[in-house]
CSV table of C-alpha atoms and ligand atoms in Angstrom, one decimal:
chain,number,residue,atom,x,y,z
A,1,UNK,CA,6.4,-22.5,24.0
A,2,UNK,CA,7.8,-21.4,20.1
A,3,UNK,CA,8.4,-23.4,17.2
A,4,UNK,CA,12.5,-24.1,19.5
A,5,UNK,CA,10.7,-25.8,21.6
A,6,UNK,CA,11.5,-30.0,21.8
A,7,UNK,CA,9.8,-31.4,20.0
A,8,UNK,CA,6.3,-32.5,22.3
A,9,UNK,CA,3.3,-34.1,21.1
A,10,UNK,CA,1.8,-30.9,19.3
A,11,UNK,CA,0.6,-31.0,16.4
A,12,UNK,CA,3.0,-28.4,15.6
A,13,UNK,CA,6.2,-30.7,16.4
A,14,UNK,CA,4.9,-33.0,13.9
A,15,UNK,CA,7.6,-30.5,11.8
A,16,UNK,CA,11.2,-31.5,11.9
A,17,UNK,CA,12.6,-29.4,14.2
A,18,UNK,CA,16.3,-27.4,13.7
A,19,UNK,CA,15.8,-28.9,18.0
A,20,UNK,CA,18.8,-31.3,17.9
A,21,UNK,CA,20.4,-29.2,15.1
A,22,UNK,CA,24.5,-29.8,15.4
A,23,UNK,CA,24.7,-25.7,15.1
A,24,UNK,CA,21.9,-24.5,17.6
A,25,UNK,CA,24.2,-27.7,20.0
A,26,UNK,CA,26.6,-26.2,19.8
A,27,UNK,CA,25.7,-22.9,21.1
A,28,UNK,CA,24.2,-25.0,23.8
A,29,UNK,CA,27.4,-26.6,24.6
A,30,UNK,CA,26.5,-30.3,23.9
A,31,UNK,CA,28.2,-32.5,22.0
A,32,UNK,CA,27.9,-31.7,18.6
A,33,UNK,CA,28.4,-34.5,15.6
A,34,UNK,CA,30.7,-32.4,13.6
A,35,UNK,CA,31.0,-28.8,14.3
A,36,UNK,CA,29.0,-27.1,12.1
A,37,UNK,CA,29.9,-24.0,10.2
A,38,UNK,CA,27.8,-20.6,8.3
A,39,UNK,CA,29.7,-17.2,7.2
A,40,UNK,CA,28.2,-14.1,8.3
A,41,UNK,CA,28.0,-12.7,5.1
A,42,UNK,CA,26.8,-16.1,3.5
A,43,UNK,CA,24.2,-14.1,1.0
A,44,UNK,CA,25.1,-11.4,-1.1
A,45,UNK,CA,27.7,-10.4,-3.4
A,46,UNK,CA,29.9,-13.6,-3.3
A,47,UNK,CA,27.2,-15.5,-4.8
A,48,UNK,CA,25.7,-14.4,-8.7
A,49,UNK,CA,23.1,-16.4,-8.4
A,50,UNK,CA,22.6,-13.1,-5.8
A,51,UNK,CA,23.6,-10.6,-8.0
A,52,UNK,CA,21.3,-11.7,-9.9
A,53,UNK,CA,18.2,-11.9,-8.5
A,54,UNK,CA,19.1,-8.5,-6.7
A,55,UNK,CA,19.6,-6.9,-10.3
A,56,UNK,CA,17.8,-3.9,-9.9
A,57,UNK,CA,16.1,-3.7,-7.0
A,58,UNK,CA,17.5,-1.6,-3.7
A,59,UNK,CA,18.9,-3.1,-0.8
A,60,UNK,CA,16.5,-2.1,1.0
A,61,UNK,CA,13.8,-2.9,-1.2
A,62,UNK,CA,14.7,-6.5,-1.1
A,63,UNK,CA,14.7,-7.0,2.4
A,64,UNK,CA,11.5,-5.9,2.5
A,65,UNK,CA,9.7,-8.5,-0.2
A,66,UNK,CA,9.3,-12.1,1.4
A,67,UNK,CA,9.5,-13.6,-2.0
A,68,UNK,CA,12.5,-12.6,-2.9
A,69,UNK,CA,14.4,-12.5,1.3
A,70,UNK,CA,13.2,-16.2,1.3
A,71,UNK,CA,15.3,-16.9,-2.1
A,72,UNK,CA,17.9,-15.5,-0.8
A,73,UNK,CA,17.9,-16.5,2.5
A,74,UNK,CA,18.5,-20.2,1.6
A,75,UNK,CA,21.0,-19.2,-1.9
A,76,UNK,CA,24.1,-20.4,0.6
A,77,UNK,CA,22.4,-23.1,2.3
A,78,UNK,CA,21.8,-25.0,-1.1
A,79,UNK,CA,24.9,-23.7,-2.2
A,80,UNK,CA,27.4,-24.6,0.7
A,81,UNK,CA,25.4,-27.0,2.9
A,82,UNK,CA,25.8,-24.2,5.6
A,83,UNK,CA,24.5,-26.1,8.9
A,84,UNK,CA,22.2,-22.8,9.7
A,85,UNK,CA,20.8,-20.2,7.2
A,86,UNK,CA,20.7,-16.3,7.8
A,87,UNK,CA,18.1,-13.8,7.8
A,88,UNK,CA,18.6,-11.9,5.0
A,89,UNK,CA,18.1,-7.9,6.2
A,90,UNK,CA,20.2,-5.4,7.3
A,91,UNK,CA,20.7,-3.9,10.6
A,92,UNK,CA,19.8,-0.5,9.0
A,93,UNK,CA,15.5,-2.7,8.6
A,94,UNK,CA,14.0,-1.6,11.5
A,95,UNK,CA,15.4,2.1,11.8
A,96,UNK,CA,13.5,2.8,8.4
A,97,UNK,CA,10.7,0.3,9.7
A,98,UNK,CA,9.9,2.8,12.1
A,99,UNK,CA,10.0,5.7,9.7
A,100,UNK,CA,14.0,7.0,10.3
A,101,UNK,CA,14.8,8.8,6.0
A,102,UNK,CA,17.6,6.1,5.7
A,103,UNK,CA,19.6,4.5,2.0
A,104,UNK,CA,22.5,1.7,2.1
A,105,UNK,CA,24.5,3.0,-0.7
A,106,UNK,CA,26.3,0.8,-2.2
A,107,UNK,CA,29.7,0.0,-1.9
A,108,UNK,CA,29.3,2.9,1.7
A,109,UNK,CA,27.2,1.2,3.5
A,110,UNK,CA,24.1,3.1,5.1
A,111,UNK,CA,23.2,6.4,5.5
A,112,UNK,CA,21.0,8.2,7.5
A,113,UNK,CA,19.3,11.7,5.3
A,114,UNK,CA,19.4,13.7,8.9
A,115,UNK,CA,22.1,12.7,11.2
A,116,UNK,CA,20.3,12.1,15.9
A,117,UNK,CA,22.6,14.3,18.4
A,118,UNK,CA,19.4,16.2,20.2
A,119,UNK,CA,17.0,15.5,22.4
A,120,UNK,CA,14.5,16.7,20.1
A,121,UNK,CA,15.4,13.9,17.9
A,122,UNK,CA,15.2,10.9,20.1
A,123,UNK,CA,11.4,12.2,19.0
A,124,UNK,CA,11.8,10.0,16.0
A,125,UNK,CA,12.9,6.5,17.9
A,126,UNK,CA,9.1,5.7,18.2
A,127,UNK,CA,8.4,2.2,18.9
A,128,UNK,CA,8.4,-0.2,16.8
A,129,UNK,CA,5.0,-2.7,15.9
A,130,UNK,CA,4.8,-6.4,15.0
A,131,UNK,CA,2.8,-4.6,11.6
A,132,UNK,CA,5.3,-2.5,10.3
A,133,UNK,CA,8.1,-5.0,9.9
A,134,UNK,CA,5.0,-7.4,8.3
A,135,UNK,CA,7.5,-8.3,5.8
A,136,UNK,CA,9.9,-10.3,8.4
A,137,UNK,CA,7.2,-12.6,10.0
A,138,UNK,CA,5.8,-13.4,6.9
A,139,UNK,CA,9.5,-14.8,5.5
A,140,UNK,CA,9.8,-16.5,8.0
A,141,UNK,CA,7.4,-18.3,7.9
A,142,UNK,CA,8.2,-19.9,4.0
A,143,UNK,CA,12.2,-19.8,5.5
A,144,UNK,CA,11.1,-22.8,8.9
A,145,UNK,CA,8.9,-25.0,6.4
A,146,UNK,CA,11.3,-24.9,3.8
A,147,UNK,CA,14.6,-25.1,5.9
A,148,UNK,CA,13.5,-27.7,7.6
A,149,UNK,CA,15.8,-29.3,10.8
A,150,UNK,CA,18.5,-26.1,9.1
A,151,UNK,CA,17.7,-24.0,12.1
A,152,UNK,CA,17.5,-20.1,11.1
A,153,UNK,CA,19.5,-17.2,12.8
A,154,UNK,CA,17.8,-13.7,13.3
A,155,UNK,CA,19.9,-10.8,13.6
A,156,UNK,CA,19.8,-7.4,14.6
A,157,UNK,CA,22.4,-4.5,15.1
A,158,UNK,CA,23.2,-3.8,19.0
A,159,UNK,CA,22.6,0.2,20.1
A,160,UNK,CA,26.2,1.2,20.0
A,161,UNK,CA,26.1,0.5,16.4
A,162,UNK,CA,23.0,1.4,15.4
A,163,UNK,CA,23.5,4.8,17.4
A,164,UNK,CA,27.1,5.2,15.8
A,165,UNK,CA,24.7,5.0,11.9
A,166,UNK,CA,22.2,7.1,13.1
A,167,UNK,CA,24.4,9.8,15.2
A,168,UNK,CA,27.3,10.1,12.2
A,169,UNK,CA,24.6,10.0,9.5
A,170,UNK,CA,27.2,6.8,7.9
A,171,UNK,CA,29.9,5.0,8.2
A,172,UNK,CA,32.6,6.2,10.4
A,173,UNK,CA,36.3,5.5,10.9
A,174,UNK,CA,37.0,7.2,13.7
A,175,UNK,CA,33.1,7.8,15.1
A,176,UNK,CA,34.0,10.9,17.2
A,177,UNK,CA,30.2,12.3,16.7
A,178,UNK,CA,29.2,10.0,18.9
A,179,UNK,CA,32.2,10.0,21.6
A,180,UNK,CA,30.9,13.2,21.0
A,181,UNK,CA,27.7,12.7,22.7
A,182,UNK,CA,28.9,9.1,24.7
A,183,UNK,CA,31.4,11.7,26.4
A,184,UNK,CA,29.7,14.8,26.3
A,185,UNK,CA,25.6,14.5,27.5
A,186,UNK,CA,26.0,10.6,29.4
A,187,UNK,CA,21.9,11.0,30.1
A,188,UNK,CA,21.3,11.9,26.2
A,189,UNK,CA,23.5,9.0,25.5
A,190,UNK,CA,21.8,6.5,28.4
A,191,UNK,CA,18.1,7.6,26.7
A,192,UNK,CA,19.6,7.1,23.0
A,193,UNK,CA,20.6,3.8,23.7
A,194,UNK,CA,17.5,2.8,25.1
A,195,UNK,CA,15.5,3.2,22.7
A,196,UNK,CA,17.5,1.7,20.3
A,197,UNK,CA,18.0,-0.9,23.3
A,198,UNK,CA,13.4,-1.1,23.5
A,199,UNK,CA,13.6,-1.4,19.6
A,200,UNK,CA,16.0,-3.6,18.7
A,201,UNK,CA,14.4,-6.5,21.0
A,202,UNK,CA,10.4,-6.0,19.4
A,203,UNK,CA,12.3,-6.2,16.2
A,204,UNK,CA,14.1,-9.6,17.6
A,205,UNK,CA,11.4,-11.6,19.1
A,206,UNK,CA,8.8,-10.9,16.2
A,207,UNK,CA,12.1,-13.1,14.4
A,208,UNK,CA,12.1,-15.7,17.3
A,209,UNK,CA,8.2,-15.4,18.2
A,210,UNK,CA,8.1,-16.5,14.2
A,211,UNK,CA,10.3,-19.0,13.2
A,212,UNK,CA,14.1,-18.0,14.3
A,213,UNK,CA,15.8,-20.4,16.7
A,214,UNK,CA,19.0,-17.9,17.7
A,215,UNK,CA,19.9,-14.3,17.6
A,216,UNK,CA,22.4,-13.1,17.0
A,217,UNK,CA,23.0,-9.5,18.7
A,218,UNK,CA,26.0,-7.4,16.0
A,219,UNK,CA,27.7,-4.7,18.0
A,220,UNK,CA,30.0,-4.7,14.8
A,221,UNK,CA,31.7,-1.2,15.9
A,222,UNK,CA,32.1,-1.6,19.8
A,223,UNK,CA,35.8,-2.6,19.5
A,224,UNK,CA,36.6,1.2,18.8
A,225,UNK,CA,35.9,1.9,22.9
A,226,UNK,CA,37.6,0.9,26.4
A,227,UNK,CA,36.0,-1.6,27.9
A,228,UNK,CA,35.4,0.6,31.1
A,229,UNK,CA,33.2,3.1,28.8
A,230,UNK,CA,31.5,0.6,27.2
A,231,UNK,CA,30.9,-0.8,30.5
A,232,UNK,CA,29.2,2.4,31.5
A,233,UNK,CA,27.7,3.2,28.8
A,234,UNK,CA,26.5,0.3,26.3
A,235,UNK,CA,26.6,-2.3,28.2
A,236,UNK,CA,23.3,-1.7,29.9
A,237,UNK,CA,21.8,-0.9,27.0
A,238,UNK,CA,23.2,-4.5,25.2
A,239,UNK,CA,22.8,-6.0,28.8
A,240,UNK,CA,18.7,-5.0,27.8
A,241,UNK,CA,18.6,-6.9,24.1
A,242,UNK,CA,19.8,-9.9,25.5
A,243,UNK,CA,17.1,-9.7,28.6
A,244,UNK,CA,14.0,-9.1,26.1
A,245,UNK,CA,14.5,-12.3,25.1
A,246,UNK,CA,15.7,-15.5,27.7
A,247,UNK,CA,12.6,-16.7,28.5
A,248,UNK,CA,12.4,-17.5,24.4
A,249,UNK,CA,15.6,-19.5,25.3
A,250,UNK,CA,16.8,-19.8,21.9
A,251,UNK,CA,20.6,-18.9,21.2
A,252,UNK,CA,21.8,-15.8,21.8
A,253,UNK,CA,24.2,-14.4,20.2
A,254,UNK,CA,27.0,-11.2,20.4
A,255,UNK,CA,29.4,-10.4,17.6
A,256,UNK,CA,31.8,-7.0,17.4
A,257,UNK,CA,34.6,-6.4,15.1
A,258,UNK,CA,37.8,-6.1,17.0
A,259,UNK,CA,37.5,-6.4,20.7
A,260,UNK,CA,40.3,-8.5,21.8
A,261,UNK,CA,39.4,-6.6,25.1
A,262,UNK,CA,36.1,-6.5,25.0
A,263,UNK,CA,35.2,-10.4,25.1
A,264,UNK,CA,35.0,-10.9,28.6
A,265,UNK,CA,32.3,-7.9,28.9
A,266,UNK,CA,30.4,-9.5,25.3
A,267,UNK,CA,29.9,-12.4,27.1
A,268,UNK,CA,29.0,-10.8,30.3
A,269,UNK,CA,25.7,-8.8,29.1
A,270,UNK,CA,25.0,-11.8,28.7
A,271,UNK,CA,24.8,-13.0,25.3
A,272,UNK,CA,25.6,-17.7,25.1
A,273,UNK,CA,27.7,-17.0,21.9
A,274,UNK,CA,30.6,-15.0,21.5
A,275,UNK,CA,31.7,-14.1,18.3
A,276,UNK,CA,35.9,-13.4,17.7
A,277,UNK,CA,37.5,-11.5,15.3
A,278,UNK,CA,40.5,-13.2,13.6
A,279,UNK,CA,42.8,-11.3,15.7
A,280,UNK,CA,42.4,-13.4,18.9
A,281,UNK,CA,42.7,-16.9,18.5
A,282,UNK,CA,39.8,-19.2,20.8
A,283,UNK,CA,41.9,-20.6,23.1
A,284,UNK,CA,42.6,-17.2,24.1
A,285,UNK,CA,38.9,-15.5,23.4
A,286,UNK,CA,37.5,-18.7,25.3
A,287,UNK,CA,40.2,-17.9,28.3
A,288,UNK,CA,38.6,-14.6,28.1
A,289,UNK,CA,35.5,-14.9,28.1
A,290,UNK,CA,35.7,-17.8,31.0
A,291,UNK,CA,33.5,-21.2,31.3
A,292,UNK,CA,29.3,-20.8,30.4
A,293,UNK,CA,29.7,-19.9,27.0
A,294,UNK,CA,30.8,-21.3,23.2
A,295,UNK,CA,32.5,-19.3,21.0
A,296,UNK,CA,31.4,-18.5,17.5
A,297,UNK,CA,35.2,-17.7,14.5
A,298,UNK,CA,37.0,-17.1,13.8
A,299,UNK,CA,39.2,-17.5,10.5
A,300,UNK,CA,40.1,-14.5,9.0
A,301,UNK,CA,37.9,-13.7,5.3
A,302,UNK,CA,41.2,-12.7,4.0
A,303,UNK,CA,42.4,-16.1,3.1
A,304,UNK,CA,40.2,-18.0,1.4
A,305,UNK,CA,42.8,-15.5,-0.8
A,306,UNK,CA,45.4,-16.8,-0.5
A,307,UNK,CA,45.0,-20.4,-2.3
A,308,UNK,CA,44.2,-23.7,-0.7
A,309,UNK,CA,46.7,-24.6,1.2
A,310,UNK,CA,46.9,-21.5,2.6
A,311,UNK,CA,42.5,-22.4,3.4
A,312,UNK,CA,43.7,-25.3,5.3
A,313,UNK,CA,46.0,-24.9,7.3
A,314,UNK,CA,44.0,-21.7,8.1
A,315,UNK,CA,41.0,-23.1,9.2
A,316,UNK,CA,43.5,-26.8,10.7
A,317,UNK,CA,44.9,-23.1,13.3
A,318,UNK,CA,41.7,-22.4,13.9
A,319,UNK,CA,40.2,-26.2,14.8
A,320,UNK,CA,43.2,-26.9,16.7
A,321,UNK,CA,42.5,-23.9,18.7
A,322,UNK,CA,39.0,-24.5,19.6
A,323,UNK,CA,39.9,-27.6,21.1
A,324,UNK,CA,38.3,-28.2,24.6
A,325,UNK,CA,36.0,-25.4,23.8
A,326,UNK,CA,32.8,-25.8,26.6
A,327,UNK,CA,31.3,-25.0,22.1
A,328,UNK,CA,32.5,-24.3,18.4
A,329,UNK,CA,30.5,-22.5,15.9
A,330,UNK,CA,33.1,-22.3,13.3
A,331,UNK,CA,32.8,-19.1,11.1
A,332,UNK,CA,35.2,-16.4,9.9
A,333,UNK,CA,36.2,-13.3,11.5
A,334,UNK,CA,34.3,-11.1,10.5
A,335,UNK,CA,31.6,-11.5,6.8
A,336,UNK,CA,32.0,-13.1,3.5
A,337,UNK,CA,34.3,-10.4,1.1
A,338,UNK,CA,32.2,-9.5,-1.7
A,339,UNK,CA,34.8,-10.4,-3.4
A,340,UNK,CA,35.5,-14.2,-2.7
A,341,UNK,CA,35.1,-17.2,-4.5
A,342,UNK,CA,32.5,-18.6,-3.7
A,343,UNK,CA,34.1,-22.7,-4.4
A,344,UNK,CA,36.0,-21.4,-1.1
A,345,UNK,CA,33.3,-21.2,1.0
A,346,UNK,CA,31.7,-24.7,-0.2
A,347,UNK,CA,35.0,-25.9,-0.1
A,348,UNK,CA,35.5,-24.4,3.9
A,349,UNK,CA,32.6,-25.8,5.0
A,350,UNK,CA,32.7,-29.5,4.1
A,351,UNK,CA,36.4,-29.3,4.6
A,352,UNK,CA,35.6,-28.3,8.6
A,353,UNK,CA,33.5,-31.0,8.1
A,354,UNK,CA,35.2,-33.3,7.3
A,355,UNK,CA,38.3,-32.7,10.2
A,356,UNK,CA,35.7,-32.6,12.8
A,357,UNK,CA,33.5,-35.7,11.6
A,358,UNK,CA,33.5,-37.7,15.2
B,1,LIG,C1,27.7,-3.0,10.0
B,1,LIG,C2,26.3,-3.5,9.2
B,1,LIG,C3,25.4,-3.2,7.9
B,1,LIG,N1,24.9,-4.8,7.7
B,1,LIG,C4,24.7,-5.5,8.8
B,1,LIG,C5,25.8,-5.1,9.8
B,1,LIG,C6,26.5,-4.9,11.2
B,1,LIG,C7,27.2,-7.7,10.6
B,1,LIG,C8,28.9,-6.3,9.7
B,1,LIG,O1,29.6,-6.3,11.3
B,1,LIG,O2,29.4,-7.0,8.8
B,1,LIG,C9,24.3,-6.8,9.0
B,1,LIG,C10,23.9,-7.2,8.0
B,1,LIG,N2,23.8,-7.0,6.0
B,1,LIG,C11,23.3,-7.7,5.5
B,1,LIG,C12,23.1,-9.0,6.8
B,1,LIG,C13,22.8,-10.5,5.0
B,1,LIG,C14,22.8,-11.9,5.8
B,1,LIG,C15,24.2,-12.4,5.9
B,1,LIG,O3,24.6,-12.0,6.5
B,1,LIG,O4,23.9,-12.9,5.2
B,1,LIG,C16,23.7,-9.0,7.6
B,1,LIG,C17,23.8,-9.8,8.2
B,1,LIG,C18,23.2,-7.5,4.3
B,1,LIG,C19,23.8,-6.5,4.3
B,1,LIG,N3,23.9,-5.1,4.0
B,1,LIG,C20,24.5,-5.1,2.4
B,1,LIG,C21,24.3,-6.0,2.2
B,1,LIG,C22,24.9,-5.1,0.5
B,1,LIG,C23,24.4,-4.4,-0.2
B,1,LIG,C24,24.6,-4.9,-1.7
B,1,LIG,O5,24.4,-6.5,-1.6
B,1,LIG,O6,23.8,-4.6,-3.0
B,1,LIG,C25,23.8,-6.7,1.9
B,1,LIG,C26,24.3,-8.2,1.3
B,1,LIG,C27,24.4,-3.3,2.1
B,1,LIG,C28,25.1,-2.7,4.0
B,1,LIG,N4,25.3,-2.7,5.2
B,1,LIG,C29,26.0,-2.7,7.2
B,1,LIG,C30,27.3,-1.8,5.8
B,1,LIG,C31,28.1,-1.9,5.6
B,1,LIG,C32,26.6,-2.3,4.3
B,1,LIG,C33,27.9,-3.0,3.3
B,1,LIG,C34,28.2,-1.5,2.3
B,1,LIG,C35,28.9,-2.0,1.1
B,1,LIG,O7,29.5,-2.5,1.4
B,1,LIG,O8,28.3,-1.3,-0.3
B,1,LIG,C36,26.1,-2.0,7.6
């Protein structure tokens, strides 16, 4: 029994629950009062109140302070009236928590001191326990209380995207070391991805057990792979993550960038909701994903710089392509860009709600 179950007679059910929220209904492909909206990277540098509370606090340190995590997670909910909160953290937090020496460098991203490239290196990836990430349990406990009926999305990096940072040692355009390992030593690669699947599964379970109502698996860089390689070398690990949390019954969202050719497989890996970037219109994405899944997306985040008329026109385009989908969660096709004017995001939420009110 989790906090996400339908209300019953138990005392815990007397608190308002997000079960009937538009966001969770859309994920379950049920009728909604309006199309729900949230934004990847809705918390972060686009918000002056975020920059203020982050002053003098390093990114990874901020992820380990429950009060600060709570405040940053709530900021975009208060300001934009989005339909869901996303837990403030980073995909590398569970790796840091098991003792990998890494940092998030401003303007660069995660940097790993000693890349993982050999069988001996694998031993550094030990199991993650709930005690390793006690601050996640504590922050989510506080958050679900404050959020009331607004759902909280938990998240993790998918095995491929985590492997890419670990093997390259940092952000990479071509993922050459990662692919060299994948093509050159398939057994070591499979063992590495399996290890990461275990860690990711444990991290998602901590978040769900603490009260997250949905989870998103970010495989941001998986669009670098051809479908046959994805199916053979990556999908088993991502599928393991999805099946490890299936019994909780919370919606599982799967997202990557440049995944037009992979959309069907991203669904097949075990997602209930497939995230789509801006390169494939949602009606075409629905054909590629097939029946039985909701879709999330897919306004180009750069459109938010084009002025109110263009934003409205492109929003209408996304919603028109989403008409007739089994379930649609409105989002950007990737994260909010740091220089985005936050007022455009607030207006966008209101506009989607107005245009889709039923
Ligand atoms: C690939 C990836 C990372 N982190 C994440 C991904 C997957 C999502 C995606 O594809 O964008 C996931 C992530 N990272 C962060 C969140 C917070 C929740 C939210 O979406 O609001 C989420 C969901 C906070 C963050 N994670 C990071 C920031 C910026 C650092 C800061 O504010 O000081 C935030 C708010 C740092 C980070 N961490 C990472 C990158 C590429 C960067 C940006 C580096 C930079 O441009 O400075 C790795």
